[in-house]
XYZ file of C-alpha atoms in Angstrom:
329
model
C -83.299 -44.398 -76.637
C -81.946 -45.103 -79.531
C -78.880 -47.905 -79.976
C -75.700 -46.816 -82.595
C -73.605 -49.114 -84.216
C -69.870 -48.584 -83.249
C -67.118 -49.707 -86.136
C -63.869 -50.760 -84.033
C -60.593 -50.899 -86.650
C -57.402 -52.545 -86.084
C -54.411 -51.127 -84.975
C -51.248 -51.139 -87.864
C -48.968 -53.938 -86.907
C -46.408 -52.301 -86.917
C -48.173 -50.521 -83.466
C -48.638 -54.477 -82.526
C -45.369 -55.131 -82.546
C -44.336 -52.105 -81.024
C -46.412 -53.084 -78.070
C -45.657 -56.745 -77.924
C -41.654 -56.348 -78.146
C -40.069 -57.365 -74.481
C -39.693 -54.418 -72.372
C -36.382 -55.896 -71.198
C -34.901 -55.572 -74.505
C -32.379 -52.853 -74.810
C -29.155 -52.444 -76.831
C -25.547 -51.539 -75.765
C -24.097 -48.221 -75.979
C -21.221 -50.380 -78.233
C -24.304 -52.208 -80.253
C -25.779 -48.445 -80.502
C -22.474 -47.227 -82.121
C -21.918 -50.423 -84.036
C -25.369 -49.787 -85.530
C -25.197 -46.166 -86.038
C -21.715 -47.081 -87.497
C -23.171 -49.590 -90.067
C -25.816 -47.083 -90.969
C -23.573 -44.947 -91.455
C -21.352 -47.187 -93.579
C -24.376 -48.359 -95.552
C -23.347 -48.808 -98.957
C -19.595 -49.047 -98.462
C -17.474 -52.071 -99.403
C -17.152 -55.073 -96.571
C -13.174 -54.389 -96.686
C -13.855 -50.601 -95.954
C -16.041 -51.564 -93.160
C -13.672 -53.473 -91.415
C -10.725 -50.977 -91.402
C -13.453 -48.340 -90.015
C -14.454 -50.684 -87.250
C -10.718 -51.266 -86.555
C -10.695 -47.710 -85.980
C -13.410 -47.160 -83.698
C -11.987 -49.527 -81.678
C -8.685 -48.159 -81.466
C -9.896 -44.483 -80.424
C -11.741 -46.282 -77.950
C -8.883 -48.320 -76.117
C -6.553 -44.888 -76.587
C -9.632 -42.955 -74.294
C -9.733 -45.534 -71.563
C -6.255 -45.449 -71.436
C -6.077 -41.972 -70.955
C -8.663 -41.976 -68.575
C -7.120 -44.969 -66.638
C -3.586 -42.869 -66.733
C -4.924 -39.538 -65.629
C -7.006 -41.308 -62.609
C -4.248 -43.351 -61.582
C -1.960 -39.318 -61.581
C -4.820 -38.370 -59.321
C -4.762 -41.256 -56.871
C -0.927 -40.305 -57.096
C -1.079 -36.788 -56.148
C -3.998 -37.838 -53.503
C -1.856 -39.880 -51.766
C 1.083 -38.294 -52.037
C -0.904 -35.158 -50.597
C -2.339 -37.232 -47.613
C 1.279 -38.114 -46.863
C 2.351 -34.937 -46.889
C -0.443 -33.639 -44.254
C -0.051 -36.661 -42.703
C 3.604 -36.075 -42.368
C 3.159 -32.382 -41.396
C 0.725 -33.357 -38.525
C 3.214 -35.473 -37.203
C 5.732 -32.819 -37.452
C 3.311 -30.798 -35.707
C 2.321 -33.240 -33.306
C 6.196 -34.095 -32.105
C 6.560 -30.259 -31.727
C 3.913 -29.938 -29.832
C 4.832 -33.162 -27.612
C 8.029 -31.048 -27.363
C 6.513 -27.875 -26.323
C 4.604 -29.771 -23.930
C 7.945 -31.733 -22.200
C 9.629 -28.248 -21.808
C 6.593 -27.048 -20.469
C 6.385 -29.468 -18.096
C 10.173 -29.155 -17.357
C 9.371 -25.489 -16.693
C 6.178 -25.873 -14.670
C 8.062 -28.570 -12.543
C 10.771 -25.741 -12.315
C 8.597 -22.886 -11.062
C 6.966 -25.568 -8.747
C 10.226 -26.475 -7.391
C 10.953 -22.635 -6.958
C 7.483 -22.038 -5.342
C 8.022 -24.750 -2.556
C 11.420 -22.966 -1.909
C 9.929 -19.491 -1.639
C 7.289 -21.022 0.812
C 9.881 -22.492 2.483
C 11.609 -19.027 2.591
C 8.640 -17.126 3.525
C 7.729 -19.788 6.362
C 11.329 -19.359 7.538
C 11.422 -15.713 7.758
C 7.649 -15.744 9.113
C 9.267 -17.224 11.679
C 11.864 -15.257 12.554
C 10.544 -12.285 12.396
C 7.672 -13.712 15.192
C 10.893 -14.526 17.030
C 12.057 -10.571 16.155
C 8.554 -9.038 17.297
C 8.575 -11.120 20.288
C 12.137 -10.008 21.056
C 11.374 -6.059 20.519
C 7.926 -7.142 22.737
C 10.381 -8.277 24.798
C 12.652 -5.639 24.866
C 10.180 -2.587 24.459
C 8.566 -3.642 27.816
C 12.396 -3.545 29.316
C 12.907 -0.004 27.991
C 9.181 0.983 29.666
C 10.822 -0.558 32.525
C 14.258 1.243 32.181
C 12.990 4.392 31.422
C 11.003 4.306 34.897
C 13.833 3.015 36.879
C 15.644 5.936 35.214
C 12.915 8.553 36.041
C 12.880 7.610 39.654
C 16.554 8.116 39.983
C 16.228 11.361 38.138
C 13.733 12.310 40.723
C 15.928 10.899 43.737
C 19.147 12.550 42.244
C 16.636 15.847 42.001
C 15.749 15.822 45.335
C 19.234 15.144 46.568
C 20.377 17.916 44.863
C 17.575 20.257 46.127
C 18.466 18.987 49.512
C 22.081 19.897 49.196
C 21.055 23.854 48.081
C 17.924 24.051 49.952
C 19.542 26.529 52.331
C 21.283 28.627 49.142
C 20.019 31.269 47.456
C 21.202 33.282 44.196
C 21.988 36.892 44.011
C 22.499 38.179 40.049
C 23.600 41.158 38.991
C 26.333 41.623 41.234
C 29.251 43.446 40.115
C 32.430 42.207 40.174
C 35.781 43.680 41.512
C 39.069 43.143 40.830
C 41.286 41.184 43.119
C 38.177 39.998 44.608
C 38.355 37.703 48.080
C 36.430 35.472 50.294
C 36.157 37.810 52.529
C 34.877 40.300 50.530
C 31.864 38.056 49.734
C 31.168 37.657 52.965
C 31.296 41.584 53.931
C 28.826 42.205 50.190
C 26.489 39.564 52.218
C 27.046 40.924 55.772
C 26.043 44.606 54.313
C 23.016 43.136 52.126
C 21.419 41.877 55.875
C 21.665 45.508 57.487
C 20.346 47.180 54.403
C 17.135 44.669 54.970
C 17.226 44.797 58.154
C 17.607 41.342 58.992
C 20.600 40.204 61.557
C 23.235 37.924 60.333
C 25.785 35.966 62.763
C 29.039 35.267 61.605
C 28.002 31.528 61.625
C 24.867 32.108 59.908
C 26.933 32.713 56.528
C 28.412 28.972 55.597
C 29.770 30.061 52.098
C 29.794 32.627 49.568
C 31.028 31.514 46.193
C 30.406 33.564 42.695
C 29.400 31.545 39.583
C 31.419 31.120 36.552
C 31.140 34.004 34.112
C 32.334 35.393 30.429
C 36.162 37.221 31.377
C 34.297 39.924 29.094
C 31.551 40.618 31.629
C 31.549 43.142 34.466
C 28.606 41.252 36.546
C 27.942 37.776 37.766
C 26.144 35.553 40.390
C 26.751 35.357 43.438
C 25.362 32.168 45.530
C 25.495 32.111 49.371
C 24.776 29.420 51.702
C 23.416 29.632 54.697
C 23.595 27.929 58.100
C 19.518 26.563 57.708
C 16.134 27.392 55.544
C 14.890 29.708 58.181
C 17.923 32.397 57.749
C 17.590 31.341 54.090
C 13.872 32.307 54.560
C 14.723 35.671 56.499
C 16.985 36.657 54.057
C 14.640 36.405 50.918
C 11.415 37.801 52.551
C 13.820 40.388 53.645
C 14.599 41.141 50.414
C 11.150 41.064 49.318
C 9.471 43.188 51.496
C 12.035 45.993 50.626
C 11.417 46.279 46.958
C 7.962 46.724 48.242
C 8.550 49.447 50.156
C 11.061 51.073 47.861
C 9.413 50.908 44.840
C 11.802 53.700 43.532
C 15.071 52.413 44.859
C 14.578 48.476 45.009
C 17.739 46.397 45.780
C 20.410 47.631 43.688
C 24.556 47.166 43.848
C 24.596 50.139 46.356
C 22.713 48.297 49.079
C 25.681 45.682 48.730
C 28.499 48.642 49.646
C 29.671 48.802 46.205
C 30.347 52.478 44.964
C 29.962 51.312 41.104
C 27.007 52.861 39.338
C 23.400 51.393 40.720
C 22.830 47.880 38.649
C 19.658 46.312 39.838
C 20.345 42.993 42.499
C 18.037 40.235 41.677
C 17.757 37.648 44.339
C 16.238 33.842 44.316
C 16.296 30.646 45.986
C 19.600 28.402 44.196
C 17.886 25.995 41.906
C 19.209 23.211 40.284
C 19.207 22.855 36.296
C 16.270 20.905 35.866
C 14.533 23.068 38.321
C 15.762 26.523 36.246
C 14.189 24.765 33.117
C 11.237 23.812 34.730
C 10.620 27.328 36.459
C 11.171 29.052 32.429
C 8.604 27.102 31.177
C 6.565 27.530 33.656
C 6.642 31.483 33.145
C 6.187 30.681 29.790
C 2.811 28.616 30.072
C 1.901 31.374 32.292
C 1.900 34.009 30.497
C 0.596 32.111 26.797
C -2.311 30.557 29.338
C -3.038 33.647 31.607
C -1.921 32.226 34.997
C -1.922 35.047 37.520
C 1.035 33.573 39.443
C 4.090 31.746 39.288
C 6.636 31.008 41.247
C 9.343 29.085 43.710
C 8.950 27.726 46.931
C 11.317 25.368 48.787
C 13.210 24.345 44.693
C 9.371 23.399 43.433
C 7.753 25.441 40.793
C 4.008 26.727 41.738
C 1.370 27.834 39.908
C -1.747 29.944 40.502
C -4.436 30.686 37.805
C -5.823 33.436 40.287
C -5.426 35.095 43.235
C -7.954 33.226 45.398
C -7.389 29.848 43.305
C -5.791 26.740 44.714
C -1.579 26.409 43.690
C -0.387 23.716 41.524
C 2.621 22.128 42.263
C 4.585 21.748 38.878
C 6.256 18.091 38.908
C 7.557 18.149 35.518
C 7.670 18.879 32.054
C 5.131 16.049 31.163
C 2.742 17.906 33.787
C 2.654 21.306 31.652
C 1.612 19.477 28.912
C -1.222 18.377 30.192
C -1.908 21.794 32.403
C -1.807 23.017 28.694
C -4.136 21.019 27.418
C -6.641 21.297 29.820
C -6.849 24.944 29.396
C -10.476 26.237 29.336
C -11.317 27.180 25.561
C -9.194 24.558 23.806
């Protein structure tokens, strides 16, 4: 292998000094313009130089100036605009503390208000459990009323059948004019012989006809007898003649009176709760297709057919629920 010779030259000094100048050496922005303003000026006369420096300098104390100036408006207008918000929030703030101490005003208000409702509502709470008690109270003293009253009704109704069990009622019956008690007593004493039945003077203890329109020609008669079994007689009597003339059944003529026929109709007297009793007992009899109805002794019967047991009718109450025990509803 062979060896070459290598020539090594020498860097140009001015390369040297480049490289061996202190890296900390650095000029001034001024020293830069002073230089640049020398260059500049090279050739000019000293005098000329100076008033140009004088220059430069002024410009640059008018800049800084301005600069200072126009940062010190800024700081200005910063601060007056932090005031401002500053002032604002506080407005803000005090309104809103304001808000808040009528609001609380207000809430203490309504809670004032609540605890008098509740007081209110606790109040009338308790009265009205003192009212329902009261109409407790008094609703179990009607129950009680009511049947206290419906057993006098019921002694009252039997006292009053009592006093016309030996009556009976004959409708129909015409009247005349000038009419007397003993007349009565003769229209009775001729009804007997026409049934066949014989009356004693004593047997009659009143005839008496019922209250009647001026307008009308006919009216009831009601006659009392001495006891139940004439009573008794007297309506069988009756009875058993219609049956045997179906053509000519008891009529004004079988009384004596010489007026045109006007069919006699004769029952036992009831009272007015009895009469009611006995229509709506025809009524449910017919709408629930009960073979029989009729009166015994002032007491509604009842018979759904002929070989069927009877039903004593008590009262209204008691059709309802013979009603609504009707097979098929």
């Amino acid at each position: 292998m062979s060896t070459q010779n290598v020539t090594q030259r020498t860097p140009p000094n001015n390369l040297l000094r480049a490289n061996n100048a202190p890296i900390n050496e650095s000029r001034s922005l001024e020293d830069i313009r002073n230089t640049k303003g020398m260059e500049t000026t090279t050739g000019l006369s000293p005098e000329t130089q100076k008033k140009l420096s004088q220059r430069v300098k002024r410009r640059r104390e008018v800049d800084s100036d301005a600069i200072y100036d126009e940062l010190a408006g800024f700081k200005s207008d910063i601060k007056d605009m932090i005031k401002e918000l500053i002032s604002a929030q506080n407005t803000r703030m005090d309104n809103l503390e304001q808000h808040m101490m009528e609001l609380k005003k207000q809430f203490s208000t309504i809670k004032d208000t609540n605890k008098d409702i509740e007081n209110a509502m606790n109040s009338m709470s308790t009265q009205l459990t003192s009212l329902e008690n009261q109409i407790s109270g008094l609703e179990s003293q009607r129950k009680e009323i009511n049947t206290h009253v419906y057993m006098i009704e019921e002694k009252i109704e039997n006292l009053d059948r009592n006093i016309i069990k030996t009556s009976i009622e004959l409708r129909n019956v015409p009247k005349r004019p000038q009419e007397t008690k003993e007349n009565l007593f003769c229209l009775v004493k001729t009804l007997s012989q026409s049934i066949n039945v014989t009356l004693q003077p004593h047997d009659i203890r009143d005839v008496s006809r019922q209250p009647s329109k001026r307008e009308s020609p006919v009216s009831a008669l009601v006659v009392e007898f001495s006891n139940t079994l004439i009573k008794s007689r007297i309506l069988n009597g009756i009875k058993e003649f219609n049956k045997a003339n179906n053509k000519d059944k008891m009529n004004s003529s079988h009384l004596g009176l010489d007026s045109p026929k006007i069919p006699i109709y004769a029952t036992e007297l009831l009272t007015n709760t009895s009469k009611r009793l006995y229509f709506l007992a025809r009524t449910l009899a017919k709408s629930e297709n009960y073979a029989f109805c009729w009166i015994s002794n002032g007491r509604v019967l009842l018979r759904r057919h002929k070989d069927g047991p009877h039903i004593v009718v008590k009262d209204e109450h008691h059709l309802q629920q013979l009603s609504s025990k009707t097979p098929g509803k």
